[in-house]
C-alpha cells in the first residue's frame, strides 16, 4: 500500500506529500484549494465609498452609492466623476440621506425601529432622503398603493425609491470593483494631503531624528545644486564652481523635451534585430508634433470662441478645448479654410436639434481636417443637459467628420454617444428663429445656409504663443546665467566683483596680499623681515627671542629672505632656513 513498499498503511509524510491521493478528495489533497471569490471585500452600509470610513453626513447618488459629504465634495472638486463607476457626477446630483437612530445610537428603521445591519435591504426616498427597510416600504407603501413618505408625508413615486443595499446583490458593494481602487487614485482631501506631507517632530525621535535631519540636509543641498536660478559665480573655489557649471550643463543637455512621448523611437530594438540598420544603444523617447502634443485632453485649457453666421442670424459659440481638443481643432481648422461657407443645415427638428456641416446637403457626406473619421472624446464631464449644446454628429462609434448639431433642449440620451465640443453663449434669439423655421419632415422648406464661421479666439494659437514666450524668457535667463548672473548677483557681500568662472576681477591683487605689498613699498620692509627672522629663530628651538636671536646667527642676510618670501614668485621655498 505504501510507495515502493509492501506496507499496508501510508505514513504521515507520504500522506502530506504533494502527490498524495485520496479516494474521496482525489489528487493533491494536501494542496490548499482556491476559494471562489476570495478577493471579495464587502463595504458596510454605514461606510463612505470614498474614505472607506463610517460616514457622518451621508449622501447618495441616483444608483444608491453612499458617500460622506465632506469626502465626496473633495473628490468632485479634483476629478468631477463618480469614484465608484467613473461616470461624470455633479454636486447637484447628490441626495442627502436621513438615518434614524435608537437610544443606543444604532441605525434603525424609523417605522418599525428594527436595527439595520449589513444584511438588511435598505432603500431611500428621493424627495425626502429618508432611509427605510425595504420590508416596511413594500408592505405599507407599495402593496397598499399609498405613495406618501411614512415620516414626512411627502408624496413620491415608484421611480423615487433608491436601493442603497440589497443582500441579494453583494457585488454592488464589492470594494474590488470600485474604479478608483482599481486605478489606485488618491482619495485624500487637499487638507489631509498637506497634513500628511507636514513635518515630523524630529526632536522627539532621539537618534532617529539625527538621520532625518541628515537626509533633509542632503535633499536641501541637492535642490540647491539643481536650482536653475542659482548663480554659479558665488562659489568660493573657481575649480569647484566650474565643475558645478559643467555638471549643470550636462544635466540640462539631457533634459527631457516638453513634447517627448511616453514611447521610444524603437531604433534600439530595430537595430538589435536587423543588421541593415545603424546600431543604437539608447532608448530615446519619440517626439510628438505640435499638433499631437496639443491634442491631448486637458493639455490646452484656453477656451475658443467662434461665430456661426447663418441666413437667419448669428450664433456665438464657446469651444470646450480642455475636454474635446480634437473636435475643437477639427472645427476651427475647417472654419479657417472656409469649409462651412455656403453649407446648409439639412436637418431641423423642433424641440430637439438642428444639424449641418455636410457640403453635399444629404447628411451622408463631409470629411474631417485629417481626411478620415476621428475618435470620440468622452473623458470630460460635459453632458447634453441644456439648450444650445454643440456636438459632433456621427454614424456610430468613432465616426466623427465635419457634421455637427445644436440642441434645442436637454437630450441626456445622447450623452457618451456624441462628442460635445461647445455651447451657445450668444444669439439665443437666432436659435429660436432656427427652431421655428418651417420644415417638411426634417428638412427646412427655405434653405438655412451657413454664410461663414468666424473664429475669434483660436485656443491652440494662444497656447503656442504662450509657449514661445516662456521659451524666450527661459533662453534669456540661461544667457544671463552663462554670463555670470545679473549685476547684483556678481557682487559678493564684501563688495567684490566676480567673473563668470567665480574668480575675482583684477587677478590676485585683492585680499590680504595687497596690504603686504603696500607695506613693503612704504619702507616697512625691514620690520616685516625682522619678524620673519624671529619666526625662523623660533623654528630652531628658541621661542620668544624674536629679532635679537636671529641677529646672532651666521645666516644669509634678512634682505634675501625678504625678496624671496615677499618679492619673489611666492611659495614656501625649500625650507633651508628652517
XYZ file of C-alpha atoms in Angstrom:
578
model
C 0.000 0.000 0.000
C 2.878 2.341 0.697
C 5.019 3.767 -2.048
C 7.571 1.210 -3.228
C 6.987 -0.961 -0.147
C 4.732 -3.798 0.956
C 3.378 -1.856 3.956
C -0.369 -1.978 4.401
C -0.511 1.657 5.561
C 0.564 5.154 4.402
C 2.943 7.161 6.537
C 2.298 10.751 7.561
C 4.973 12.121 5.247
C 3.505 10.218 2.277
C 0.014 11.448 3.079
C 1.237 15.078 3.327
C 3.290 14.976 0.109
C 2.341 16.987 -2.953
C 1.283 13.934 -4.972
C -0.869 12.352 -2.246
C -4.164 10.824 -3.376
C -7.427 10.201 -1.584
C -10.398 8.193 -2.803
C -12.802 10.904 -1.595
C -10.764 14.063 -2.258
C -8.777 12.964 -5.319
C -5.227 14.042 -6.079
C -3.466 16.918 -4.366
C -5.303 16.567 -1.055
C -2.530 18.428 0.755
C -2.673 21.438 -1.558
C -4.792 24.398 -0.440
C -7.934 24.783 -2.502
C -8.550 28.143 -4.139
C -11.793 29.576 -2.876
C -14.001 31.304 -5.402
C -14.403 34.984 -4.656
C -11.507 35.032 -2.197
C -10.740 38.657 -3.105
C -14.293 39.775 -2.270
C -14.415 42.552 0.331
C -17.806 43.955 1.234
C -18.238 47.580 2.254
C -20.591 48.025 5.257
C -23.700 50.082 4.561
C -22.710 52.810 7.043
C -19.291 53.390 5.412
C -18.400 56.053 2.851
C -17.433 54.586 -0.526
C -14.574 57.101 -0.900
C -12.931 57.290 2.524
C -13.901 53.689 3.472
C -14.726 55.044 6.936
C -18.077 55.489 8.754
C -19.897 58.474 7.338
C -21.154 61.496 9.262
C -23.192 63.450 6.698
C -24.484 60.745 4.379
C -25.365 61.465 0.747
C -26.029 59.100 -2.132
C -26.207 59.051 -5.902
C -29.132 58.005 -8.069
C -27.757 54.451 -8.256
C -27.593 54.138 -4.450
C -23.876 54.580 -3.744
C -23.393 56.166 -0.310
C -20.705 58.793 0.370
C -19.721 61.142 3.147
C -20.439 64.714 2.044
C -17.019 66.074 3.024
C -15.043 63.427 1.156
C -17.180 63.302 -1.982
C -17.038 67.112 -2.362
C -13.244 66.978 -2.161
C -13.217 64.229 -4.786
C -15.608 66.099 -7.101
C -13.507 69.242 -6.832
C -10.475 67.292 -8.033
C -11.951 64.787 -10.525
C -15.613 65.574 -11.215
C -16.558 61.888 -11.573
C -18.202 59.139 -9.563
C -15.278 57.385 -7.833
C -17.058 54.010 -7.890
C -18.200 53.902 -11.530
C -16.030 56.595 -13.152
C -19.020 58.327 -14.780
C -19.428 62.146 -14.578
C -21.012 63.329 -11.339
C -22.093 66.788 -10.193
C -22.762 68.233 -6.762
C -26.430 68.817 -7.593
C -26.962 65.106 -8.291
C -26.184 64.124 -4.680
C -29.136 63.296 -2.414
C -28.886 63.956 1.333
C -29.812 60.906 3.425
C -31.534 60.906 6.828
C -30.961 57.845 9.026
C -32.969 57.235 12.227
C -31.186 56.118 15.397
C -32.302 54.458 18.624
C -31.137 55.258 22.156
C -28.012 53.116 21.726
C -27.035 55.107 18.627
C -27.758 52.260 16.212
C -29.319 52.895 12.813
C -32.944 51.707 12.784
C -35.975 51.750 10.554
C -37.989 54.886 11.516
C -41.307 52.982 11.475
C -40.599 49.512 12.874
C -37.465 50.513 14.812
C -35.766 47.379 13.553
C -31.974 47.672 13.731
C -30.365 47.999 10.307
C -27.491 45.619 9.544
C -25.311 44.710 6.565
C -27.937 42.100 5.626
C -30.916 44.485 5.622
C -32.465 45.521 2.321
C -32.244 49.345 2.534
C -33.981 51.917 0.365
C -34.190 55.718 0.371
C -36.851 58.070 -0.988
C -35.505 60.661 -3.395
C -37.773 63.659 -2.403
C -37.003 63.441 1.333
C -33.866 61.327 1.661
C -35.388 59.250 4.473
C -33.975 55.716 4.762
C -36.259 52.719 5.380
C -36.056 48.966 5.347
C -37.499 47.620 2.105
C -39.900 45.386 4.033
C -41.535 48.479 5.528
C -41.876 50.327 2.224
C -43.106 47.229 0.414
C -45.769 46.432 2.996
C -47.025 49.938 3.811
C -46.428 51.787 0.529
C -46.098 49.502 -2.480
C -48.714 46.888 -1.639
C -51.055 49.440 -0.051
C -50.517 51.820 -3.026
C -50.052 54.678 -0.589
C -47.306 56.785 -2.205
C -46.507 59.102 0.691
C -43.442 59.208 2.919
C -44.200 57.402 6.181
C -42.288 60.018 8.183
C -42.802 63.390 6.452
C -45.970 62.574 4.436
C -44.345 63.867 1.236
C -45.663 62.368 -1.972
C -43.309 60.232 -4.067
C -43.455 57.794 -6.993
C -42.186 54.284 -7.579
C -39.195 55.671 -9.503
C -38.156 57.693 -6.431
C -37.265 54.545 -4.469
C -33.475 54.190 -4.458
C -31.896 50.902 -3.385
C -28.972 51.542 -1.026
C -28.231 47.914 -0.079
C -29.573 44.671 -1.472
C -28.430 41.472 0.262
C -29.073 39.579 -2.970
C -26.718 41.900 -4.908
C -23.492 41.729 -2.925
C -21.415 42.764 -5.954
C -22.811 46.304 -5.728
C -20.698 46.964 -2.610
C -17.661 44.888 -3.625
C -14.549 47.006 -2.987
C -12.575 45.233 -5.694
C -14.962 46.637 -8.328
C -14.597 50.286 -7.301
C -12.926 52.151 -10.164
C -10.765 54.463 -8.064
C -9.381 51.461 -6.169
C -8.590 49.687 -9.436
C -6.870 52.840 -10.739
C -5.009 53.451 -7.462
C -6.244 57.071 -7.212
C -5.724 59.051 -4.000
C -8.869 59.929 -2.040
C -7.284 62.405 0.373
C -8.601 65.946 0.523
C -6.132 68.839 -0.005
C -6.102 69.482 3.757
C -5.325 65.822 4.501
C -2.569 65.778 1.877
C -0.982 68.880 3.411
C -1.267 67.378 6.882
C 0.246 64.095 5.726
C 3.026 65.941 3.922
C 3.743 68.037 7.034
C 6.900 67.666 9.084
C 7.509 65.214 11.902
C 8.579 66.205 15.408
C 12.222 65.343 14.856
C 13.226 66.367 18.368
C 11.085 63.587 19.858
C 12.651 60.831 17.739
C 16.008 60.638 19.531
C 18.780 59.117 17.416
C 16.353 58.588 14.519
C 15.889 62.352 14.388
C 19.569 62.781 13.507
C 19.099 60.545 10.494
C 16.061 62.543 9.347
C 17.906 65.839 9.783
C 20.847 64.497 7.774
C 18.515 63.362 4.982
C 16.827 66.767 4.935
C 20.203 68.491 4.687
C 21.278 66.264 1.788
C 17.969 66.848 -0.005
C 18.252 70.603 0.514
C 21.790 70.634 -0.891
C 20.647 68.584 -3.895
C 17.804 71.036 -4.589
C 20.188 73.977 -4.382
C 22.579 72.339 -6.826
C 19.764 71.653 -9.258
C 18.220 75.120 -8.916
C 18.469 76.738 -12.387
C 18.304 80.243 -10.886
C 21.335 79.731 -8.640
C 24.367 81.812 -9.653
C 27.396 79.520 -10.059
C 29.748 82.534 -9.672
C 29.072 82.719 -5.947
C 31.174 79.636 -5.182
C 34.320 80.015 -3.117
C 36.556 77.878 -5.300
C 36.778 78.602 -9.030
C 37.549 74.994 -9.993
C 34.653 73.641 -7.961
C 32.367 76.264 -9.470
C 33.455 75.416 -12.995
C 32.837 71.727 -12.304
C 29.377 72.515 -10.953
C 28.624 74.589 -14.038
C 29.730 71.752 -16.311
C 27.634 69.270 -14.345
C 24.632 71.552 -14.558
C 25.114 71.994 -18.299
C 25.384 68.236 -18.787
C 22.156 67.723 -16.839
C 20.374 70.398 -18.868
C 21.604 68.852 -22.115
C 19.964 65.549 -21.120
C 16.679 67.126 -20.058
C 13.531 65.604 -21.496
C 11.907 67.761 -24.209
C 8.465 69.122 -23.463
C 6.947 67.175 -26.389
C 8.556 63.820 -25.536
C 6.204 60.860 -25.963
C 5.731 58.026 -23.492
C 7.148 55.545 -26.010
C 10.629 55.326 -27.527
C 11.637 55.669 -31.150
C 12.190 51.909 -31.394
C 15.596 52.369 -33.044
C 17.410 50.336 -30.384
C 15.111 47.322 -30.840
C 15.142 47.616 -34.634
C 18.927 47.840 -34.843
C 19.261 44.912 -32.444
C 17.193 42.627 -34.655
C 18.408 43.880 -38.038
C 21.981 44.128 -39.333
C 20.944 46.554 -42.043
C 20.331 49.399 -39.571
C 22.779 51.634 -37.760
C 23.245 50.359 -34.183
C 21.509 52.401 -31.469
C 22.135 51.627 -27.825
C 19.989 54.270 -26.112
C 16.224 54.186 -25.731
C 15.459 57.671 -26.992
C 11.901 58.838 -26.453
C 9.947 59.726 -29.554
C 8.987 63.362 -30.087
C 5.412 64.412 -30.739
C 4.496 67.023 -33.292
C 2.956 70.278 -32.062
C -0.445 69.040 -33.183
C -0.124 65.695 -31.390
C 1.166 67.424 -28.265
C -1.694 69.940 -28.108
C -4.466 67.438 -28.870
C -4.096 65.642 -25.558
C -7.071 66.031 -23.156
C -6.590 68.776 -20.542
C -3.394 69.974 -22.243
C -4.854 73.193 -23.712
C -7.257 74.769 -21.220
C -7.917 78.035 -23.060
C -11.474 78.244 -24.378
C -12.084 79.160 -28.011
C -14.811 81.426 -29.414
C -16.412 81.442 -32.855
C -19.436 82.966 -34.588
C -21.666 80.951 -36.919
C -23.253 83.440 -39.349
C -26.449 81.967 -40.808
C -29.122 83.328 -43.119
C -31.371 83.837 -40.054
C -28.796 85.490 -37.787
C -25.593 84.905 -35.862
C -24.864 82.363 -33.149
C -21.826 82.761 -30.854
C -20.247 79.512 -29.679
C -17.793 78.812 -26.842
C -15.448 75.904 -27.681
C -14.529 73.430 -24.904
C -10.884 72.772 -25.770
C -9.968 71.172 -22.451
C -12.278 68.160 -22.781
C -12.613 67.772 -26.591
C -9.377 69.068 -28.171
C -9.611 67.000 -31.362
C -13.176 68.046 -32.106
C -12.338 71.716 -31.463
C -9.203 71.506 -33.634
C -11.234 69.932 -36.446
C -13.957 72.612 -36.241
C -11.504 75.536 -36.041
C -9.294 74.367 -38.901
C -12.272 73.648 -41.172
C -13.718 77.068 -40.351
C -10.424 78.800 -41.199
C -10.326 77.008 -44.551
C -13.846 78.212 -45.366
C -15.168 74.652 -45.413
C -18.542 75.616 -43.892
C -19.129 78.663 -46.117
C -22.354 78.194 -48.077
C -23.207 74.869 -46.393
C -26.896 74.457 -45.479
C -28.465 72.894 -42.406
C -30.013 69.745 -43.851
C -31.877 68.607 -40.711
C -34.054 70.685 -38.346
C -36.285 69.043 -35.715
C -38.257 71.342 -33.428
C -37.760 70.760 -29.710
C -34.738 68.556 -30.486
C -31.842 69.917 -32.592
C -30.584 71.397 -35.875
C -27.805 69.638 -37.824
C -25.406 70.839 -40.524
C -21.822 70.787 -41.766
C -22.318 68.480 -44.787
C -21.335 70.193 -48.079
C -23.454 67.687 -50.030
C -26.588 68.577 -48.067
C -27.603 64.923 -47.795
C -26.380 64.159 -44.308
C -24.118 61.406 -45.653
C -21.093 63.483 -46.672
C -18.409 65.602 -45.053
C -14.846 64.898 -44.034
C -12.624 65.927 -41.165
C -9.496 68.076 -41.382
C -7.403 64.878 -41.406
C -9.317 63.379 -44.313
C -10.655 60.497 -42.203
C -13.010 59.960 -39.277
C -11.645 60.598 -35.785
C -12.462 59.071 -32.408
C -14.998 60.175 -29.821
C -13.944 62.155 -26.724
C -15.961 61.248 -23.632
C -13.388 61.797 -20.863
C -14.780 65.115 -19.621
C -17.849 65.946 -17.516
C -19.771 67.561 -20.413
C -23.360 66.397 -20.956
C -26.348 67.334 -23.113
C -28.063 68.988 -20.170
C -29.244 72.302 -21.621
C -30.322 74.180 -24.714
C -27.548 75.256 -27.066
C -25.098 72.343 -26.644
C -22.887 71.894 -29.734
C -21.909 68.272 -30.506
C -20.440 66.197 -33.302
C -22.853 64.207 -35.471
C -21.767 60.694 -36.354
C -22.853 57.387 -37.858
C -21.770 55.316 -34.880
C -18.802 54.895 -32.595
C -15.658 56.850 -33.615
C -17.089 58.143 -36.918
C -16.804 61.919 -36.415
C -16.208 64.015 -39.542
C -17.384 67.586 -40.225
C -21.098 67.465 -39.314
C -22.305 68.955 -36.039
C -25.625 69.800 -34.393
C -27.006 72.285 -31.858
C -29.612 71.111 -29.330
C -32.879 72.931 -28.675
C -33.340 71.248 -25.293
C -31.603 68.846 -22.935
C -31.003 65.444 -24.527
C -29.489 63.175 -21.889
C -29.945 60.096 -24.086
C -27.164 61.457 -26.337
C -24.564 61.505 -23.550
C -21.461 59.417 -24.308
C -22.755 58.852 -27.833
C -21.836 62.217 -29.370
C -18.741 64.305 -28.567
C -19.638 67.671 -27.007
C -17.212 70.413 -28.036
C -19.043 73.695 -27.431
C -22.092 75.585 -26.267
C -24.048 78.626 -27.440
C -23.207 81.745 -25.420
C -24.813 84.366 -27.651
C -27.574 84.577 -30.252
C -30.300 82.650 -28.454
C -32.879 84.689 -30.370
C -31.323 83.372 -33.595
C -31.536 79.852 -32.196
C -35.258 80.404 -31.588
C -35.741 81.557 -35.191
C -33.913 78.477 -36.419
C -36.191 76.261 -34.348
C -39.361 77.955 -35.665
C -38.361 77.647 -39.324
C -40.872 75.710 -41.473
C -39.835 72.188 -42.410
C -41.067 69.284 -44.488
C -40.339 66.279 -42.386
C -36.881 67.108 -41.067
C -35.623 69.293 -43.960
C -36.211 73.095 -43.869
C -38.520 74.440 -46.574
C -36.416 77.565 -47.034
C -32.709 76.675 -47.001
C -30.908 77.800 -43.837
C -27.359 78.490 -45.006
C -24.152 78.934 -43.022
C -22.738 82.080 -44.599
C -19.433 81.897 -42.686
C -17.833 80.666 -39.476
C -15.558 83.313 -37.946
C -13.036 82.185 -35.295
C -12.441 84.986 -32.782
C -10.142 83.136 -30.375
C -8.104 80.166 -31.573
C -7.126 78.364 -28.328
C -4.277 76.484 -30.000
C -2.649 79.665 -31.337
C -2.907 81.178 -27.842
C -1.264 78.070 -26.383
C 1.598 78.180 -28.885
C 2.136 81.905 -28.348
C 2.324 81.452 -24.562
C 4.835 78.600 -25.011
C 7.023 80.704 -27.308
C 7.061 83.497 -24.732
C 8.067 81.046 -21.979
C 10.828 79.592 -24.164
C 12.200 83.065 -24.969
C 12.182 84.011 -21.295
C 13.989 80.761 -20.430
C 16.640 81.392 -23.081
C 17.156 84.916 -21.729
C 17.628 83.548 -18.185
C 20.055 80.926 -19.494
C 22.081 83.604 -21.263
C 22.250 85.640 -18.046
C 23.461 82.568 -16.131
C 26.069 81.861 -18.801
C 27.460 85.374 -18.439
C 27.759 85.022 -14.685
C 24.389 86.274 -13.498
C 22.946 89.733 -13.146
C 24.897 92.756 -11.904
C 23.674 92.263 -8.346
C 24.493 88.533 -8.355
C 28.093 89.188 -9.479
C 28.878 91.324 -6.417
C 29.581 89.498 -3.134
C 28.636 90.756 0.307
C 32.132 92.276 0.679
C 31.636 94.394 -2.450
C 33.982 92.286 -4.609
C 33.037 91.739 -8.243
C 33.370 88.217 -9.637
C 33.911 86.892 -13.132
C 31.763 84.203 -14.697
C 34.185 81.476 -13.575
C 33.973 82.557 -9.917
C 37.382 84.261 -9.696
C 37.520 87.897 -8.505
C 38.101 90.590 -11.094
C 41.619 92.135 -11.075
C 43.675 88.901 -10.661
C 45.451 88.083 -7.387
C 45.946 91.696 -6.237
C 42.972 91.507 -3.886
C 42.801 90.086 -0.372
C 45.491 90.434 2.304
C 48.363 90.390 -0.217
C 47.735 93.953 -1.361
C 48.273 95.205 2.209
C 51.561 93.270 2.496
C 52.741 94.691 -0.835
C 51.758 98.196 0.224
C 53.697 97.803 3.493
C 56.843 96.599 1.681
C 56.774 99.505 -0.771
C 56.204 102.039 2.039
C 59.501 101.393 3.891
C 58.296 98.947 6.484
C 60.032 96.011 4.851
C 62.812 95.670 7.455
C 60.334 95.342 10.241
C 58.479 92.690 8.377
C 61.724 90.908 7.602
C 62.752 91.114 11.228
C 59.514 89.453 12.246
C 60.203 86.818 9.641
C 63.637 86.179 11.144
C 62.092 85.899 14.528
C 59.911 83.134 13.230
C 62.993 81.402 11.820
C 64.732 81.716 15.173
C 61.774 80.122 16.933
C 61.973 77.333 14.391
C 65.490 76.497 15.664
C 64.119 75.816 19.118
C 64.422 79.149 20.920
C 60.939 80.546 21.329
C 60.279 84.153 22.253
C 63.672 85.510 21.132
C 62.426 87.322 18.061
C 64.793 89.544 16.042
C 67.575 89.524 18.626
C 68.298 85.821 18.356
C 68.092 85.924 14.576
C 70.847 88.597 14.557
C 73.317 86.321 16.428
C 73.226 83.568 13.805
C 75.620 83.251 10.851
C 72.932 83.030 8.193
C 72.113 84.774 4.948
C 71.100 88.444 5.224
C 67.453 89.068 6.017
C 67.077 91.096 2.796
C 67.429 87.979 0.633
C 64.732 86.225 2.616
C 62.533 89.275 2.251
C 62.959 89.251 -1.512
C 62.286 85.524 -1.641
C 59.281 85.446 0.652
C 57.549 88.630 -0.493
C 59.042 89.975 -3.649
C 59.642 86.592 -5.309
C 57.356 84.299 -7.135
C 55.546 83.095 -3.996
C 55.554 79.655 -2.355
C 57.427 78.239 0.644
C 60.876 77.589 -0.944
C 62.995 74.606 0.087
C 62.780 75.227 3.884
C 66.600 75.513 4.274
C 66.239 78.389 6.756
C 64.082 76.226 8.993
